[in-house]
């Protein structure tokens, strides 16, 4: 009998511990209200991971001191969401990094996942507005989301930064242009669709497009042609509140290094804050 009581007591203790921790976690979540601050949502490019933006987040946080806290939301292959890290009740402009477990999915699917994360964050933390940063295809996922999936009930995307984003794909011949040109040699079907759907963008959105120019010759960041990255002007220039662009040059402007470049940090921080 005594042994049974001990076992029952142990089970009761375990249950209290488990359910107590669940209750405590729920309380922490309910205490976080992001309605009075502007979180910064980040989306990596193809084959990206949680490491893609980690260093940029750390540098911007320590250098500019205008953000506190960071969480990662992993979108599992089955579409379920896994949260890593915590937000405090005093979070200020926290970084929320979206990471796709399937990091080579079609852009349309990534946009759907972005939509799912935004809705979940809205529900969990009462997020009402945010800024967004996308590197490479992450910029395409965010643009597709903004054009096709964001509705009036969604939190407001106030600012969008696209970094080395291939709006006109990667073919060099299609993207022959000059940095002051209003067009490219040939528009892909994808670019034409982005232009056509740009009418759906929030007219109050502010957009910054950053292109890399590896050899300072106006050609490419080693992966994405400058003309493709700056085709963003054909999508955003006449449809949003403000549109600006920056071309970063030199060896640190290589495509995969753009989010490791302190010049890019400064440009992004000046824009989002």
Coordinates of C-alpha atoms in Angstrom, one line a residue:
X1 CA 0.0 0.0 0.0
X2 CA 2.8 2.4 1.0
X3 CA 4.6 1.6 -2.3
X4 CA 1.4 2.4 -4.3
X5 CA 1.1 5.7 -2.4
X6 CA 4.7 6.6 -3.2
X7 CA 4.1 5.8 -6.9
X8 CA 0.9 7.8 -6.9
X9 CA 2.6 10.7 -5.1
X10 CA 5.4 10.6 -7.7
X11 CA 3.0 10.6 -10.5
X12 CA 1.1 13.4 -8.9
X13 CA 4.3 15.4 -8.5
X14 CA 5.3 14.7 -12.1
X15 CA 1.8 15.8 -13.3
X16 CA 2.0 19.0 -11.3
X17 CA 5.5 19.7 -12.7
X18 CA 4.4 19.1 -16.2
X19 CA 1.2 21.0 -16.1
X20 CA 2.7 23.6 -14.0
X21 CA 5.4 24.2 -16.6
X22 CA 2.7 24.3 -19.4
X23 CA 0.7 26.8 -17.4
X24 CA 3.8 28.9 -16.8
X25 CA 4.8 28.8 -20.5
X26 CA 1.2 29.9 -21.5
X27 CA 1.4 32.7 -19.0
X28 CA 4.7 33.9 -20.5
X29 CA 3.2 33.8 -24.0
X30 CA 0.1 35.7 -22.9
X31 CA 2.2 38.3 -21.2
X32 CA 4.0 39.1 -24.5
X33 CA 2.1 41.8 -26.4
X34 CA 3.8 43.0 -29.6
X35 CA 1.1 45.5 -30.6
X36 CA 3.1 48.5 -29.5
X37 CA 6.4 47.6 -31.1
X38 CA 7.5 46.6 -34.6
X39 CA 9.0 43.1 -34.9
X40 CA 11.5 42.4 -37.7
X41 CA 10.7 39.2 -39.6
X42 CA 13.5 37.6 -41.6
X43 CA 13.3 35.0 -44.3
X44 CA 16.4 33.2 -45.6
X45 CA 17.1 32.2 -49.2
X46 CA 17.3 28.7 -50.8
X47 CA 19.3 26.3 -48.7
X48 CA 19.4 28.8 -45.9
X49 CA 19.3 27.8 -42.2
X50 CA 18.9 29.4 -38.8
X51 CA 22.5 30.5 -39.3
X52 CA 21.8 32.6 -42.3
X53 CA 20.8 35.7 -40.4
X54 CA 22.2 35.0 -36.9
X55 CA 25.3 37.1 -37.3
X56 CA 23.5 40.0 -38.9
X57 CA 21.0 40.0 -36.1
X58 CA 23.8 40.0 -33.5
X59 CA 25.7 42.8 -35.2
X60 CA 22.6 45.0 -35.6
X61 CA 21.4 44.4 -32.1
X62 CA 24.8 45.2 -30.5
X63 CA 25.7 48.1 -32.8
X64 CA 22.4 50.0 -32.9
X65 CA 20.7 48.9 -29.7
X66 CA 17.2 49.3 -31.0
X67 CA 16.1 45.7 -30.8
X68 CA 15.8 43.2 -27.9
X69 CA 15.1 39.5 -28.0
X70 CA 15.1 37.0 -30.9
X71 CA 13.1 33.9 -31.7
X72 CA 13.2 31.4 -34.5
X73 CA 10.1 29.8 -36.0
X74 CA 10.9 26.6 -37.8
X75 CA 8.4 25.5 -40.4
X76 CA 8.6 21.7 -40.4
X77 CA 8.3 19.7 -43.6
X78 CA 4.7 18.9 -42.6
X79 CA 3.9 22.5 -42.1
X80 CA 3.8 22.5 -38.3
X81 CA 5.6 25.3 -36.5
X82 CA 8.3 24.9 -33.9
X83 CA 9.3 28.0 -31.8
X84 CA 12.8 28.3 -30.5
X85 CA 13.8 31.0 -28.0
X86 CA 11.6 33.3 -25.9
X87 CA 10.3 36.8 -26.0
X88 CA 10.0 38.9 -22.9
X89 CA 7.0 41.1 -21.9
X90 CA 9.3 44.1 -22.6
X91 CA 10.5 43.0 -26.1
X92 CA 11.4 45.9 -28.3
X93 CA 11.5 45.4 -32.1
X94 CA 12.4 41.7 -31.6
X95 CA 13.8 39.7 -34.5
X96 CA 11.6 36.8 -35.6
X97 CA 13.5 34.5 -38.0
X98 CA 11.5 32.1 -40.2
X99 CA 13.4 29.0 -41.0
X100 CA 12.1 26.4 -43.6
X101 CA 13.1 22.8 -42.8
X102 CA 12.5 22.1 -46.5
X103 CA 14.7 24.9 -47.6
X104 CA 14.5 24.2 -51.3
X105 CA 10.7 24.5 -51.7
X106 CA 8.9 26.4 -54.5
X107 CA 8.4 30.1 -53.8
X108 CA 4.6 29.7 -53.7
X109 CA 4.9 27.1 -50.9
X110 CA 7.3 29.3 -49.0
X111 CA 4.9 32.2 -49.3
X112 CA 2.2 30.0 -47.8
X113 CA 4.5 29.1 -44.9
X114 CA 5.2 32.8 -44.3
X115 CA 1.5 33.4 -44.2
X116 CA 1.1 30.6 -41.6
X117 CA 3.8 32.0 -39.4
X118 CA 2.5 35.6 -39.6
X119 CA -1.0 34.4 -38.6
X120 CA 0.4 32.4 -35.8
X121 CA 2.6 35.2 -34.4
X122 CA -0.5 37.5 -34.7
X123 CA -2.5 35.1 -32.6
X124 CA 0.2 34.3 -30.0
X125 CA 1.7 37.7 -29.5
X126 CA -0.9 40.2 -30.8
X127 CA 1.5 41.4 -33.5
X128 CA -0.2 44.2 -35.4
X129 CA 2.6 45.5 -37.6
X130 CA 6.1 44.4 -38.6
X131 CA 9.1 45.0 -40.9
X132 CA 10.4 42.2 -43.1
X133 CA 13.8 41.3 -44.5
X134 CA 14.4 38.7 -47.2
X135 CA 17.6 37.5 -48.7
X136 CA 17.7 36.0 -52.2
X137 CA 14.6 33.8 -52.7
X138 CA 13.4 34.9 -49.2
X139 CA 12.7 38.2 -50.8
X140 CA 10.6 36.5 -53.5
X141 CA 8.7 34.6 -50.8
X142 CA 7.9 37.8 -48.9
X143 CA 6.9 39.6 -52.1
X144 CA 4.6 36.8 -53.1
X145 CA 3.1 36.8 -49.7
X146 CA 2.6 40.6 -49.8
X147 CA 1.0 40.5 -53.2
X148 CA -1.1 37.4 -53.0
X149 CA -1.8 36.2 -49.5
X150 CA -1.8 39.2 -47.1
X151 CA -5.3 40.4 -46.4
X152 CA -7.0 43.1 -44.4
X153 CA -7.0 41.0 -41.3
X154 CA -3.2 40.4 -41.4
X155 CA -0.7 42.5 -39.5
X156 CA 0.6 45.4 -41.5
X157 CA 3.9 44.9 -43.3
X158 CA 5.3 48.4 -42.8
X159 CA 8.7 48.0 -44.4
X160 CA 10.2 45.4 -46.7
X161 CA 14.0 44.9 -47.4
X162 CA 14.9 42.6 -50.2
X163 CA 18.6 41.7 -50.5
X164 CA 20.1 40.1 -53.6
X165 CA 16.6 39.0 -54.7
X166 CA 16.4 37.6 -58.3
X167 CA 13.1 39.1 -59.4
X168 CA 14.1 38.4 -63.1
X169 CA 15.8 35.0 -62.4
X170 CA 19.5 34.4 -63.0
X171 CA 20.1 34.5 -66.8
X172 CA 22.7 37.1 -67.6
X173 CA 21.4 37.8 -71.1
X174 CA 17.9 38.5 -69.8
X175 CA 19.3 41.0 -67.3
X176 CA 21.6 43.2 -69.4
X177 CA 20.9 46.7 -68.1
X178 CA 22.5 49.7 -66.4
X179 CA 21.9 50.7 -62.8
X180 CA 20.0 53.8 -64.0
X181 CA 17.9 51.9 -66.5
X182 CA 14.2 51.4 -66.0
X183 CA 14.2 47.9 -67.6
X184 CA 16.1 44.8 -68.5
X185 CA 16.8 43.1 -71.8
X186 CA 14.0 40.5 -71.4
X187 CA 11.3 40.1 -68.6
X188 CA 10.7 36.6 -67.4
X189 CA 7.2 35.3 -66.9
X190 CA 7.9 35.5 -63.1
X191 CA 8.8 39.1 -63.3
X192 CA 5.8 39.9 -65.4
X193 CA 3.6 38.3 -62.8
X194 CA 5.2 40.3 -59.9
X195 CA 4.6 43.5 -61.9
X196 CA 1.0 42.5 -62.6
X197 CA 0.3 41.6 -59.0
X198 CA 1.9 44.7 -57.6
X199 CA -1.5 46.4 -57.7
X200 CA -2.3 44.3 -54.6
X201 CA 0.5 45.7 -52.5
X202 CA -0.3 48.0 -49.5
X203 CA 0.0 51.5 -50.8
X204 CA 1.6 52.5 -47.5
X205 CA 4.4 49.9 -47.8
X206 CA 8.0 51.2 -47.8
X207 CA 10.5 49.1 -49.8
X208 CA 14.3 49.0 -49.9
X209 CA 16.1 46.8 -52.5
X210 CA 19.8 46.0 -52.0
X211 CA 21.9 44.5 -54.9
X212 CA 25.4 43.2 -54.8
X213 CA 27.9 44.0 -57.5
X214 CA 31.0 41.8 -56.9
X215 CA 33.4 43.4 -59.5
X216 CA 31.9 46.9 -59.4
X217 CA 31.0 46.5 -63.1
X218 CA 27.2 46.5 -62.8
X219 CA 26.9 42.8 -63.7
X220 CA 26.3 40.5 -60.8
X221 CA 27.0 39.5 -57.1
X222 CA 28.4 36.2 -58.5
X223 CA 24.9 34.6 -58.5
X224 CA 22.2 37.2 -59.0
X225 CA 22.6 39.7 -61.9
X226 CA 22.3 43.3 -60.7
X227 CA 19.6 43.8 -63.4
X228 CA 17.6 41.0 -61.8
X229 CA 17.9 42.4 -58.3
X230 CA 17.0 45.9 -59.4
X231 CA 14.0 44.7 -61.4
X232 CA 12.4 45.4 -58.0
X233 CA 12.0 49.0 -59.3
X234 CA 9.5 47.7 -61.9
X235 CA 7.4 46.1 -59.2
X236 CA 7.5 48.6 -56.4
X237 CA 8.5 52.0 -57.7
X238 CA 5.0 53.2 -58.7
X239 CA 2.9 51.1 -56.3
X240 CA 4.2 51.7 -52.8
X241 CA 4.7 54.7 -50.6
X242 CA 8.4 54.8 -50.9
X243 CA 10.9 52.8 -52.9
X244 CA 14.7 53.0 -52.6
X245 CA 17.7 50.9 -53.7
X246 CA 21.3 50.5 -52.9
X247 CA 24.1 48.7 -54.8
X248 CA 26.8 47.4 -52.5
X249 CA 30.1 46.7 -54.3
X250 CA 33.4 44.9 -53.7
X251 CA 34.5 41.4 -52.7
X252 CA 32.1 41.4 -49.7
X253 CA 29.2 41.9 -52.0
X254 CA 29.2 38.3 -53.1
X255 CA 25.7 36.9 -53.0
X256 CA 26.1 34.6 -49.9
X257 CA 28.1 37.3 -48.1
X258 CA 25.5 40.1 -48.4
X259 CA 24.0 39.3 -45.0
X260 CA 27.5 39.2 -43.5
X261 CA 28.4 42.6 -44.8
X262 CA 28.6 45.5 -42.3
X263 CA 27.8 48.0 -45.0
X264 CA 24.6 46.1 -45.6
X265 CA 23.9 46.1 -41.9
X266 CA 24.2 49.9 -41.8
X267 CA 21.9 50.3 -44.8
X268 CA 19.3 47.9 -43.3
X269 CA 19.4 49.5 -39.8
X270 CA 19.0 53.0 -41.2
X271 CA 15.9 51.9 -43.1
X272 CA 14.1 49.6 -40.6
X273 CA 14.7 51.9 -37.6

